[in-house]
């Protein structure tokens, strides 16, 4: 595939045409073949165009692909540990105890804020929005109807909690992908995103509290809640000790201990509790770490809620990330994203417009590709050099693309996230968008930080060229 002719730079028209090809592949392939395959098709097309048209060396492309793998491997290892965490915490009762305590705090006057907080906490603990909306969401929506709360309002609380938790959770595939493609540590991303996702959650909780007073006269039909509680209590010995794995992981993460050992410790504590407190067989738990934990009660809602995790459950996401590395390495070599960003001129030369532009294009890429993965992958590659040029650390780019893509997937009619919301809650994006408060608040905070510089990390000068330092000093 080598060509000795002189290499040339890609033009804006060519780069824009490539983006249109990517969008066409993602839209056409939606539902026809896996996301990872769509990413690989785009990567193969880009590499072929680079070698045969732009006269780029295949060796250079391959070296950059390997560089991406090297940068992203820590995130892959964390993702493996996420599978272990989920299975061991289901076996130990750590996730079930969160569910039990969450359901017990529901009452009419605080229903909306409670529904938001419960779904957010459990989604953070599990890293899954789909599971929580299909189980908790269904139960909470039924309760809301019995209280006379409009479906759009209740759905806003449920979707806000589920997708805030998924987008922010260090156990989420989207968060791990965002960390991987920007070369960041997932726990650092989680901590840094507190200023947007975390404070966005606080703001949303306040709004849901105020709005909830309007419906305080309703009465909860406790039948659905009690059936879930009875099912969980019949399977587990529920007590506060089961929260220990979460406490251990949070404590050592705050102490800035290495991520992998911290997660492994959380797995070990979970296994110990499963054996000692729940009386599980050790061999059964080890098997669950690989294949996933399975609950079989015959009650569909409980079985869905209390099954999952394991190494195998991470495989599809890991393959998507591997494919993303191939595409990202190829795009970086042929300069596709640099050509697009350069053409934007003044929009990418100062901090505020750059953050706003990258946020908007993250939303657009998610809409066009029909998945948050598209928004994260394309925009992480597109703006990496632009962020560096004006002295912004890569972790700012992680935050921007996750805020732009993570929340948006719930609003895209042809995205799997929206499909599951419609199928389980019976509402569309138009119904819950006005009450999607976590999205509105975190988006506003992100843009404010971009223009003011608040909670915005600068790139260390030793990581920049002399020219980039001089440019950054005139901007930040």
GROMACS .gro file of C-alpha atoms in nm:
model
  476
    1UNK     CA    1   0.000   0.000   0.000
    2UNK     CA    2   0.302   0.231  -0.013
    3UNK     CA    3   0.329   0.513  -0.265
    4UNK     CA    4   0.652   0.703  -0.317
    5UNK     CA    5   0.480   1.019  -0.449
    6UNK     CA    6   0.499   1.329  -0.233
    7UNK     CA    7   0.248   1.345   0.051
    8UNK     CA    8   0.003   1.637   0.050
    9UNK     CA    9  -0.225   1.781   0.316
   10UNK     CA   10  -0.595   1.707   0.308
   11UNK     CA   11  -0.817   1.999   0.206
   12UNK     CA   12  -1.122   2.125   0.392
   13UNK     CA   13  -1.352   2.001   0.114
   14UNK     CA   14  -1.200   1.653   0.134
   15UNK     CA   15  -1.220   1.648   0.514
   16UNK     CA   16  -1.582   1.765   0.511
   17UNK     CA   17  -1.662   1.502   0.249
   18UNK     CA   18  -1.511   1.236   0.475
   19UNK     CA   19  -1.735   1.345   0.762
   20UNK     CA   20  -2.037   1.313   0.534
   21UNK     CA   21  -1.923   0.961   0.442
   22UNK     CA   22  -1.889   0.872   0.812
   23UNK     CA   23  -2.236   1.006   0.886
   24UNK     CA   24  -2.380   0.813   0.591
   25UNK     CA   25  -2.215   0.491   0.710
   26UNK     CA   26  -2.345   0.533   1.066
   27UNK     CA   27  -2.697   0.624   0.957
   28UNK     CA   28  -2.716   0.349   0.694
   29UNK     CA   29  -2.564   0.090   0.926
   30UNK     CA   30  -2.790   0.169   1.222
   31UNK     CA   31  -2.969  -0.157   1.298
   32UNK     CA   32  -2.801  -0.340   1.011
   33UNK     CA   33  -2.460  -0.412   1.164
   34UNK     CA   34  -2.277  -0.335   1.492
   35UNK     CA   35  -2.144   0.012   1.571
   36UNK     CA   36  -1.790  -0.123   1.582
   37UNK     CA   37  -1.818  -0.243   1.223
   38UNK     CA   38  -1.939   0.100   1.111
   39UNK     CA   39  -1.637   0.258   1.279
   40UNK     CA   40  -1.402   0.011   1.109
   41UNK     CA   41  -1.557   0.079   0.767
   42UNK     CA   42  -1.489   0.449   0.822
   43UNK     CA   43  -1.133   0.370   0.933
   44UNK     CA   44  -1.064   0.150   0.628
   45UNK     CA   45  -1.203   0.416   0.395
   46UNK     CA   46  -0.992   0.687   0.560
   47UNK     CA   47  -0.673   0.478   0.551
   48UNK     CA   48  -0.724   0.389   0.184
   49UNK     CA   49  -0.789   0.752   0.095
   50UNK     CA   50  -0.485   0.860   0.293
   51UNK     CA   51  -0.250   0.610   0.125
   52UNK     CA   52  -0.376   0.624  -0.234
   53UNK     CA   53  -0.493   0.984  -0.266
   54UNK     CA   54  -0.300   1.184  -0.004
   55UNK     CA   55   0.012   0.966  -0.044
   56UNK     CA   56   0.036   0.914   0.333
   57UNK     CA   57   0.270   0.639   0.450
   58UNK     CA   58   0.088   0.332   0.583
   59UNK     CA   59   0.368   0.298   0.840
   60UNK     CA   60   0.279   0.642   0.979
   61UNK     CA   61  -0.089   0.549   0.998
   62UNK     CA   62  -0.011   0.222   1.172
   63UNK     CA   63   0.224   0.391   1.421
   64UNK     CA   64  -0.050   0.637   1.519
   65UNK     CA   65  -0.302   0.355   1.556
   66UNK     CA   66  -0.062   0.178   1.793
   67UNK     CA   67  -0.012   0.507   1.978
   68UNK     CA   68  -0.386   0.528   2.034
   69UNK     CA   69  -0.390   0.174   2.169
   70UNK     CA   70  -0.104   0.260   2.403
   71UNK     CA   71  -0.286   0.570   2.530
   72UNK     CA   72  -0.615   0.389   2.574
   73UNK     CA   73  -0.504   0.062   2.727
   74UNK     CA   74  -0.543   0.185   3.090
   75UNK     CA   75  -0.909   0.259   3.016
   76UNK     CA   76  -0.952  -0.089   2.867
   77UNK     CA   77  -0.816  -0.247   3.185
   78UNK     CA   78  -1.051  -0.031   3.392
   79UNK     CA   79  -1.339  -0.148   3.174
   80UNK     CA   80  -1.247  -0.510   3.250
   81UNK     CA   81  -1.261  -0.427   3.619
   82UNK     CA   82  -1.604  -0.266   3.570
   83UNK     CA   83  -1.738  -0.605   3.462
   84UNK     CA   84  -1.594  -0.763   3.777
   85UNK     CA   85  -1.732  -0.482   3.995
   86UNK     CA   86  -2.086  -0.514   3.859
   87UNK     CA   87  -2.101  -0.891   3.904
   88UNK     CA   88  -1.943  -0.895   4.252
   89UNK     CA   89  -2.164  -0.610   4.378
   90UNK     CA   90  -2.475  -0.786   4.254
   91UNK     CA   91  -2.366  -1.105   4.429
   92UNK     CA   92  -2.280  -0.923   4.753
   93UNK     CA   93  -2.604  -0.725   4.767
   94UNK     CA   94  -2.431  -0.387   4.733
   95UNK     CA   95  -2.642  -0.277   4.435
   96UNK     CA   96  -2.964  -0.430   4.576
   97UNK     CA   97  -2.920  -0.245   4.908
   98UNK     CA   98  -2.903   0.086   4.718
   99UNK     CA   99  -3.228  -0.006   4.546
  100UNK     CA  100  -3.401  -0.096   4.872
  101UNK     CA  101  -3.293   0.219   5.055
  102UNK     CA  102  -3.383   0.430   4.754
  103UNK     CA  103  -3.734   0.294   4.717
  104UNK     CA  104  -3.807   0.341   5.086
  105UNK     CA  105  -3.764   0.718   5.076
  106UNK     CA  106  -4.043   0.777   4.823
  107UNK     CA  107  -4.342   0.984   4.934
  108UNK     CA  108  -4.574   1.224   4.745
  109UNK     CA  109  -4.418   1.553   4.853
  110UNK     CA  110  -4.069   1.457   4.738
  111UNK     CA  111  -4.152   1.207   4.467
  112UNK     CA  112  -3.988   1.389   4.175
  113UNK     CA  113  -3.662   1.471   4.350
  114UNK     CA  114  -3.653   1.123   4.505
  115UNK     CA  115  -3.712   0.957   4.168
  116UNK     CA  116  -3.431   1.167   4.020
  117UNK     CA  117  -3.184   1.096   4.301
  118UNK     CA  118  -3.262   0.725   4.325
  119UNK     CA  119  -3.220   0.663   3.953
  120UNK     CA  120  -2.907   0.880   3.940
  121UNK     CA  121  -2.739   0.704   4.234
  122UNK     CA  122  -2.816   0.354   4.108
  123UNK     CA  123  -2.713   0.449   3.752
  124UNK     CA  124  -2.381   0.581   3.885
  125UNK     CA  125  -2.334   0.260   4.085
  126UNK     CA  126  -2.412   0.036   3.788
  127UNK     CA  127  -2.297   0.251   3.495
  128UNK     CA  128  -2.614   0.163   3.306
  129UNK     CA  129  -2.902   0.391   3.211
  130UNK     CA  130  -3.090   0.131   3.006
  131UNK     CA  131  -3.119  -0.122   3.289
  132UNK     CA  132  -3.238   0.138   3.538
  133UNK     CA  133  -3.494   0.301   3.310
  134UNK     CA  134  -3.632  -0.040   3.211
  135UNK     CA  135  -3.677  -0.148   3.574
  136UNK     CA  136  -3.682   0.145   3.817
  137UNK     CA  137  -3.824   0.371   3.548
  138UNK     CA  138  -4.122   0.150   3.478
  139UNK     CA  139  -4.207   0.119   3.849
  140UNK     CA  140  -4.164   0.491   3.913
  141UNK     CA  141  -4.372   0.588   3.609
  142UNK     CA  142  -4.655   0.367   3.732
  143UNK     CA  143  -4.638   0.532   4.073
  144UNK     CA  144  -4.637   0.880   3.914
  145UNK     CA  145  -4.953   0.802   3.718
  146UNK     CA  146  -5.126   0.693   4.036
  147UNK     CA  147  -5.034   1.027   4.196
  148UNK     CA  148  -5.158   1.231   3.900
  149UNK     CA  149  -4.813   1.355   3.796
  150UNK     CA  150  -4.796   1.420   3.419
  151UNK     CA  151  -4.589   1.158   3.232
  152UNK     CA  152  -4.358   1.422   3.084
  153UNK     CA  153  -4.269   1.563   3.426
  154UNK     CA  154  -4.215   1.221   3.586
  155UNK     CA  155  -4.026   1.105   3.277
  156UNK     CA  156  -3.802   1.411   3.301
  157UNK     CA  157  -3.703   1.314   3.655
  158UNK     CA  158  -3.643   0.950   3.562
  159UNK     CA  159  -3.450   1.018   3.240
  160UNK     CA  160  -3.249   1.296   3.406
  161UNK     CA  161  -3.139   1.059   3.680
  162UNK     CA  162  -3.065   0.761   3.454
  163UNK     CA  163  -2.866   0.951   3.192
  164UNK     CA  164  -2.688   1.176   3.440
  165UNK     CA  165  -2.571   0.865   3.626
  166UNK     CA  166  -2.468   0.684   3.308
  167UNK     CA  167  -2.284   0.985   3.160
  168UNK     CA  168  -2.096   1.056   3.482
  169UNK     CA  169  -2.034   0.708   3.623
  170UNK     CA  170  -1.675   0.575   3.612
  171UNK     CA  171  -1.835   0.237   3.540
  172UNK     CA  172  -2.015   0.364   3.227
  173UNK     CA  173  -1.902   0.257   2.880
  174UNK     CA  174  -1.952   0.612   2.749
  175UNK     CA  175  -1.739   0.766   3.026
  176UNK     CA  176  -1.466   0.508   2.975
  177UNK     CA  177  -1.473   0.570   2.601
  178UNK     CA  178  -1.443   0.946   2.657
  179UNK     CA  179  -1.146   0.890   2.886
  180UNK     CA  180  -0.983   0.644   2.647
  181UNK     CA  181  -0.997   0.850   2.328
  182UNK     CA  182  -0.861   1.160   2.506
  183UNK     CA  183  -0.592   0.970   2.695
  184UNK     CA  184  -0.730   1.046   3.041
  185UNK     CA  185  -0.783   0.843   3.356
  186UNK     CA  186  -1.152   0.762   3.406
  187UNK     CA  187  -1.153   0.854   3.777
  188UNK     CA  188  -0.989   1.188   3.695
  189UNK     CA  189  -1.266   1.248   3.438
  190UNK     CA  190  -1.530   1.152   3.697
  191UNK     CA  191  -1.384   1.392   3.953
  192UNK     CA  192  -1.336   1.676   3.703
  193UNK     CA  193  -1.690   1.642   3.570
  194UNK     CA  194  -1.831   1.712   3.915
  195UNK     CA  195  -1.831   2.079   3.817
  196UNK     CA  196  -2.076   2.010   3.534
  197UNK     CA  197  -2.249   1.676   3.589
  198UNK     CA  198  -2.233   1.692   3.969
  199UNK     CA  199  -2.345   2.051   4.007
  200UNK     CA  200  -2.592   1.993   3.724
  201UNK     CA  201  -2.739   1.715   3.935
  202UNK     CA  202  -2.760   1.946   4.236
  203UNK     CA  203  -2.935   2.210   4.028
  204UNK     CA  204  -3.175   1.953   3.883
  205UNK     CA  205  -3.254   1.821   4.233
  206UNK     CA  206  -3.342   2.172   4.349
  207UNK     CA  207  -3.573   2.229   4.052
  208UNK     CA  208  -3.742   1.890   4.096
  209UNK     CA  209  -3.794   1.968   4.465
  210UNK     CA  210  -3.966   2.296   4.383
  211UNK     CA  211  -4.176   2.149   4.101
  212UNK     CA  212  -4.265   1.850   4.319
  213UNK     CA  213  -4.453   2.063   4.573
  214UNK     CA  214  -4.720   2.113   4.307
  215UNK     CA  215  -4.805   1.742   4.325
  216UNK     CA  216  -4.766   1.688   4.699
  217UNK     CA  217  -5.134   1.602   4.742
  218UNK     CA  218  -5.107   1.277   4.550
  219UNK     CA  219  -5.116   0.925   4.695
  220UNK     CA  220  -4.857   0.658   4.616
  221UNK     CA  221  -4.975   0.316   4.505
  222UNK     CA  222  -4.721   0.118   4.704
  223UNK     CA  223  -4.800  -0.217   4.541
  224UNK     CA  224  -4.525  -0.202   4.278
  225UNK     CA  225  -4.268  -0.077   4.526
  226UNK     CA  226  -4.354  -0.344   4.777
  227UNK     CA  227  -4.331  -0.620   4.519
  228UNK     CA  228  -3.979  -0.510   4.430
  229UNK     CA  229  -3.881  -0.481   4.797
  230UNK     CA  230  -4.024  -0.823   4.879
  231UNK     CA  231  -3.842  -0.979   4.587
  232UNK     CA  232  -3.507  -0.827   4.685
  233UNK     CA  233  -3.547  -0.903   5.055
  234UNK     CA  234  -3.626  -1.262   4.964
  235UNK     CA  235  -3.296  -1.295   4.779
  236UNK     CA  236  -3.055  -1.101   5.001
  237UNK     CA  237  -2.974  -1.029   5.364
  238UNK     CA  238  -3.010  -0.650   5.348
  239UNK     CA  239  -2.806  -0.434   5.587
  240UNK     CA  240  -2.587  -0.123   5.579
  241UNK     CA  241  -2.266  -0.332   5.579
  242UNK     CA  242  -2.332  -0.406   5.212
  243UNK     CA  243  -2.240  -0.045   5.130
  244UNK     CA  244  -1.880  -0.116   5.233
  245UNK     CA  245  -1.746  -0.183   4.878
  246UNK     CA  246  -1.871   0.157   4.763
  247UNK     CA  247  -1.723   0.330   5.067
  248UNK     CA  248  -1.388   0.160   5.012
  249UNK     CA  249  -1.369   0.255   4.643
  250UNK     CA  250  -1.472   0.617   4.705
  251UNK     CA  251  -1.230   0.654   4.998
  252UNK     CA  252  -0.923   0.534   4.811
  253UNK     CA  253  -1.023   0.719   4.493
  254UNK     CA  254  -1.034   1.043   4.694
  255UNK     CA  255  -0.691   0.953   4.832
  256UNK     CA  256  -0.576   0.939   4.466
  257UNK     CA  257  -0.465   0.579   4.485
  258UNK     CA  258  -0.408   0.393   4.152
  259UNK     CA  259  -0.737   0.312   3.981
  260UNK     CA  260  -0.691  -0.059   3.906
  261UNK     CA  261  -0.586  -0.165   4.260
  262UNK     CA  262  -0.874   0.040   4.403
  263UNK     CA  263  -1.128  -0.131   4.179
  264UNK     CA  264  -0.976  -0.471   4.253
  265UNK     CA  265  -1.011  -0.400   4.624
  266UNK     CA  266  -1.378  -0.316   4.564
  267UNK     CA  267  -1.420  -0.652   4.389
  268UNK     CA  268  -1.247  -0.841   4.672
  269UNK     CA  269  -1.465  -0.674   4.937
  270UNK     CA  270  -1.773  -0.752   4.730
  271UNK     CA  271  -1.675  -1.119   4.700
  272UNK     CA  272  -1.611  -1.140   5.074
  273UNK     CA  273  -1.954  -0.997   5.153
  274UNK     CA  274  -2.119  -1.233   4.903
  275UNK     CA  275  -1.962  -1.533   5.078
  276UNK     CA  276  -1.992  -1.416   5.440
  277UNK     CA  277  -2.317  -1.218   5.443
  278UNK     CA  278  -2.512  -1.372   5.154
  279UNK     CA  279  -2.378  -1.729   5.189
  280UNK     CA  280  -2.287  -1.756   4.821
  281UNK     CA  281  -2.056  -2.027   4.691
  282UNK     CA  282  -1.710  -1.890   4.603
  283UNK     CA  283  -1.687  -2.092   4.280
  284UNK     CA  284  -2.028  -1.957   4.174
  285UNK     CA  285  -1.910  -1.599   4.229
  286UNK     CA  286  -1.589  -1.650   4.034
  287UNK     CA  287  -1.795  -1.791   3.749
  288UNK     CA  288  -2.019  -1.482   3.768
  289UNK     CA  289  -1.714  -1.255   3.742
  290UNK     CA  290  -1.655  -1.398   3.396
  291UNK     CA  291  -2.005  -1.476   3.266
  292UNK     CA  292  -2.211  -1.227   3.464
  293UNK     CA  293  -2.435  -1.263   3.769
  294UNK     CA  294  -2.773  -1.421   3.697
  295UNK     CA  295  -3.088  -1.395   3.908
  296UNK     CA  296  -3.371  -1.635   3.827
  297UNK     CA  297  -3.685  -1.570   4.027
  298UNK     CA  298  -3.937  -1.592   3.744
  299UNK     CA  299  -4.029  -1.226   3.799
  300UNK     CA  300  -3.906  -1.042   3.489
  301UNK     CA  301  -3.858  -0.701   3.654
  302UNK     CA  302  -3.646  -0.841   3.937
  303UNK     CA  303  -3.444  -1.072   3.713
  304UNK     CA  304  -3.357  -0.783   3.480
  305UNK     CA  305  -3.266  -0.554   3.765
  306UNK     CA  306  -3.047  -0.803   3.954
  307UNK     CA  307  -2.863  -0.971   3.667
  308UNK     CA  308  -2.563  -0.850   3.472
  309UNK     CA  309  -2.198  -0.760   3.491
  310UNK     CA  310  -1.910  -0.995   3.429
  311UNK     CA  311  -1.615  -0.987   3.193
  312UNK     CA  312  -1.814  -1.101   2.890
  313UNK     CA  313  -2.059  -0.811   2.928
  314UNK     CA  314  -1.772  -0.571   2.856
  315UNK     CA  315  -1.658  -0.738   2.537
  316UNK     CA  316  -1.883  -0.553   2.292
  317UNK     CA  317  -1.790  -0.215   2.440
  318UNK     CA  318  -1.420  -0.305   2.437
  319UNK     CA  319  -1.442  -0.400   2.071
  320UNK     CA  320  -1.606  -0.066   1.993
  321UNK     CA  321  -1.321   0.112   2.172
  322UNK     CA  322  -1.061  -0.092   1.982
  323UNK     CA  323  -1.230   0.004   1.655
  324UNK     CA  324  -1.238   0.368   1.772
  325UNK     CA  325  -0.861   0.356   1.828
  326UNK     CA  326  -0.811   0.244   1.468
  327UNK     CA  327  -1.027   0.530   1.336
  328UNK     CA  328  -0.874   0.790   1.569
  329UNK     CA  329  -0.518   0.692   1.476
  330UNK     CA  330  -0.601   0.708   1.106
  331UNK     CA  331  -0.774   1.047   1.131
  332UNK     CA  332  -0.486   1.195   1.327
  333UNK     CA  333  -0.234   1.082   1.065
  334UNK     CA  334  -0.416   1.213   0.758
  335UNK     CA  335  -0.523   1.534   0.937
  336UNK     CA  336  -0.898   1.517   0.874
  337UNK     CA  337  -1.001   1.687   1.196
  338UNK     CA  338  -0.720   1.943   1.184
  339UNK     CA  339  -0.842   2.059   0.843
  340UNK     CA  340  -1.196   2.106   0.971
  341UNK     CA  341  -1.090   2.288   1.287
  342UNK     CA  342  -0.847   2.512   1.098
  343UNK     CA  343  -1.128   2.619   0.864
  344UNK     CA  344  -1.340   2.725   1.159
  345UNK     CA  345  -1.084   3.000   1.220
  346UNK     CA  346  -1.176   3.231   1.507
  347UNK     CA  347  -1.422   2.980   1.654
  348UNK     CA  348  -1.132   2.761   1.768
  349UNK     CA  349  -0.877   3.027   1.861
  350UNK     CA  350  -1.021   3.134   2.195
  351UNK     CA  351  -1.143   2.932   2.491
  352UNK     CA  352  -1.513   3.020   2.509
  353UNK     CA  353  -1.601   2.981   2.139
  354UNK     CA  354  -1.390   2.661   2.122
  355UNK     CA  355  -1.576   2.498   2.412
  356UNK     CA  356  -1.914   2.607   2.273
  357UNK     CA  357  -1.830   2.491   1.919
  358UNK     CA  358  -1.701   2.151   2.033
  359UNK     CA  359  -2.006   2.108   2.255
  360UNK     CA  360  -2.246   2.184   1.969
  361UNK     CA  361  -2.067   1.954   1.724
  362UNK     CA  362  -2.071   1.676   1.987
  363UNK     CA  363  -2.449   1.706   1.996
  364UNK     CA  364  -2.471   1.714   1.616
  365UNK     CA  365  -2.244   1.410   1.575
  366UNK     CA  366  -2.458   1.218   1.823
  367UNK     CA  367  -2.772   1.305   1.627
  368UNK     CA  368  -2.619   1.222   1.291
  369UNK     CA  369  -2.456   0.898   1.407
  370UNK     CA  370  -2.745   0.787   1.625
  371UNK     CA  371  -2.521   0.701   1.921
  372UNK     CA  372  -2.318   0.879   2.190
  373UNK     CA  373  -2.013   0.682   2.074
  374UNK     CA  374  -2.010   0.875   1.745
  375UNK     CA  375  -2.017   1.211   1.920
  376UNK     CA  376  -1.738   1.115   2.158
  377UNK     CA  377  -1.508   0.955   1.901
  378UNK     CA  378  -1.533   1.214   1.623
  379UNK     CA  379  -1.510   1.520   1.845
  380UNK     CA  380  -1.229   1.391   2.064
  381UNK     CA  381  -1.019   1.353   1.749
  382UNK     CA  382  -1.139   1.677   1.591
  383UNK     CA  383  -1.049   1.913   1.876
  384UNK     CA  384  -0.748   1.754   2.046
  385UNK     CA  385  -0.491   1.982   1.880
  386UNK     CA  386  -0.717   2.290   1.907
  387UNK     CA  387  -0.748   2.249   2.284
  388UNK     CA  388  -0.374   2.198   2.318
  389UNK     CA  389  -0.295   2.499   2.100
  390UNK     CA  390  -0.469   2.742   2.334
  391UNK     CA  391  -0.336   2.574   2.648
  392UNK     CA  392  -0.636   2.368   2.763
  393UNK     CA  393  -0.574   2.025   2.917
  394UNK     CA  394  -0.724   1.722   2.742
  395UNK     CA  395  -0.953   1.658   3.038
  396UNK     CA  396  -1.152   1.967   2.933
  397UNK     CA  397  -1.214   1.800   2.598
  398UNK     CA  398  -1.330   1.482   2.776
  399UNK     CA  399  -1.578   1.687   2.976
  400UNK     CA  400  -1.710   1.873   2.672
  401UNK     CA  401  -1.769   1.571   2.449
  402UNK     CA  402  -1.927   1.371   2.733
  403UNK     CA  403  -2.163   1.654   2.824
  404UNK     CA  404  -2.251   1.705   2.460
  405UNK     CA  405  -2.295   1.339   2.366
  406UNK     CA  406  -2.391   1.155   2.685
  407UNK     CA  407  -2.710   1.343   2.762
  408UNK     CA  408  -2.806   1.390   2.398
  409UNK     CA  409  -2.840   1.021   2.314
  410UNK     CA  410  -3.169   1.014   2.508
  411UNK     CA  411  -3.308   1.283   2.275
  412UNK     CA  412  -3.227   1.122   1.939
  413UNK     CA  413  -3.539   0.943   1.804
  414UNK     CA  414  -3.334   0.687   1.607
  415UNK     CA  415  -3.092   0.618   1.894
  416UNK     CA  416  -3.126   0.304   2.107
  417UNK     CA  417  -3.145   0.518   2.421
  418UNK     CA  418  -3.457   0.698   2.303
  419UNK     CA  419  -3.610   0.376   2.175
  420UNK     CA  420  -3.584   0.214   2.517
  421UNK     CA  421  -3.727   0.526   2.685
  422UNK     CA  422  -4.028   0.518   2.455
  423UNK     CA  423  -4.071   0.141   2.492
  424UNK     CA  424  -4.054   0.141   2.874
  425UNK     CA  425  -4.192   0.480   2.980
  426UNK     CA  426  -4.425   0.548   2.687
  427UNK     CA  427  -4.299   0.904   2.632
  428UNK     CA  428  -4.096   1.073   2.358
  429UNK     CA  429  -3.814   1.328   2.374
  430UNK     CA  430  -4.063   1.612   2.323
  431UNK     CA  431  -4.250   1.505   2.639
  432UNK     CA  432  -3.955   1.509   2.878
  433UNK     CA  433  -3.721   1.765   2.716
  434UNK     CA  434  -3.868   2.066   2.905
  435UNK     CA  435  -3.809   1.874   3.230
  436UNK     CA  436  -3.468   1.731   3.138
  437UNK     CA  437  -3.316   1.957   3.403
  438UNK     CA  438  -2.984   1.779   3.448
  439UNK     CA  439  -2.918   1.833   3.077
  440UNK     CA  440  -3.009   2.202   3.083
  441UNK     CA  441  -2.816   2.287   3.400
  442UNK     CA  442  -2.496   2.096   3.319
  443UNK     CA  443  -2.495   2.235   2.963
  444UNK     CA  444  -2.528   2.591   3.092
  445UNK     CA  445  -2.247   2.537   3.344
  446UNK     CA  446  -2.016   2.394   3.076
  447UNK     CA  447  -2.064   2.698   2.852
  448UNK     CA  448  -2.022   2.941   3.143
  449UNK     CA  449  -1.694   2.774   3.242
  450UNK     CA  450  -1.575   2.793   2.883
  451UNK     CA  451  -1.623   3.169   2.862
  452UNK     CA  452  -1.514   3.255   3.217
  453UNK     CA  453  -1.235   3.003   3.271
  454UNK     CA  454  -1.387   2.880   3.597
  455UNK     CA  455  -1.307   2.514   3.676
  456UNK     CA  456  -1.108   2.490   3.353
  457UNK     CA  457  -0.773   2.314   3.375
  458UNK     CA  458  -0.477   2.458   3.188
  459UNK     CA  459  -0.221   2.245   3.008
  460UNK     CA  460   0.110   2.220   3.188
  461UNK     CA  461   0.372   2.427   3.005
  462UNK     CA  462   0.616   2.138   2.982
  463UNK     CA  463   0.361   1.955   2.766
  464UNK     CA  464   0.349   2.240   2.511
  465UNK     CA  465   0.583   2.377   2.248
  466UNK     CA  466   0.726   2.726   2.298
  467UNK     CA  467   0.493   2.862   2.030
  468UNK     CA  468   0.188   2.703   2.198
  469UNK     CA  469   0.290   2.849   2.536
  470UNK     CA  470   0.310   3.199   2.385
  471UNK     CA  471  -0.031   3.160   2.219
  472UNK     CA  472  -0.191   3.025   2.537
  473UNK     CA  473  -0.051   3.307   2.750
  474UNK     CA  474  -0.233   3.560   2.533
  475UNK     CA  475  -0.564   3.375   2.572
  476UNK     CA  476  -0.586   3.226   2.922
   0.00000   0.00000   0.00000
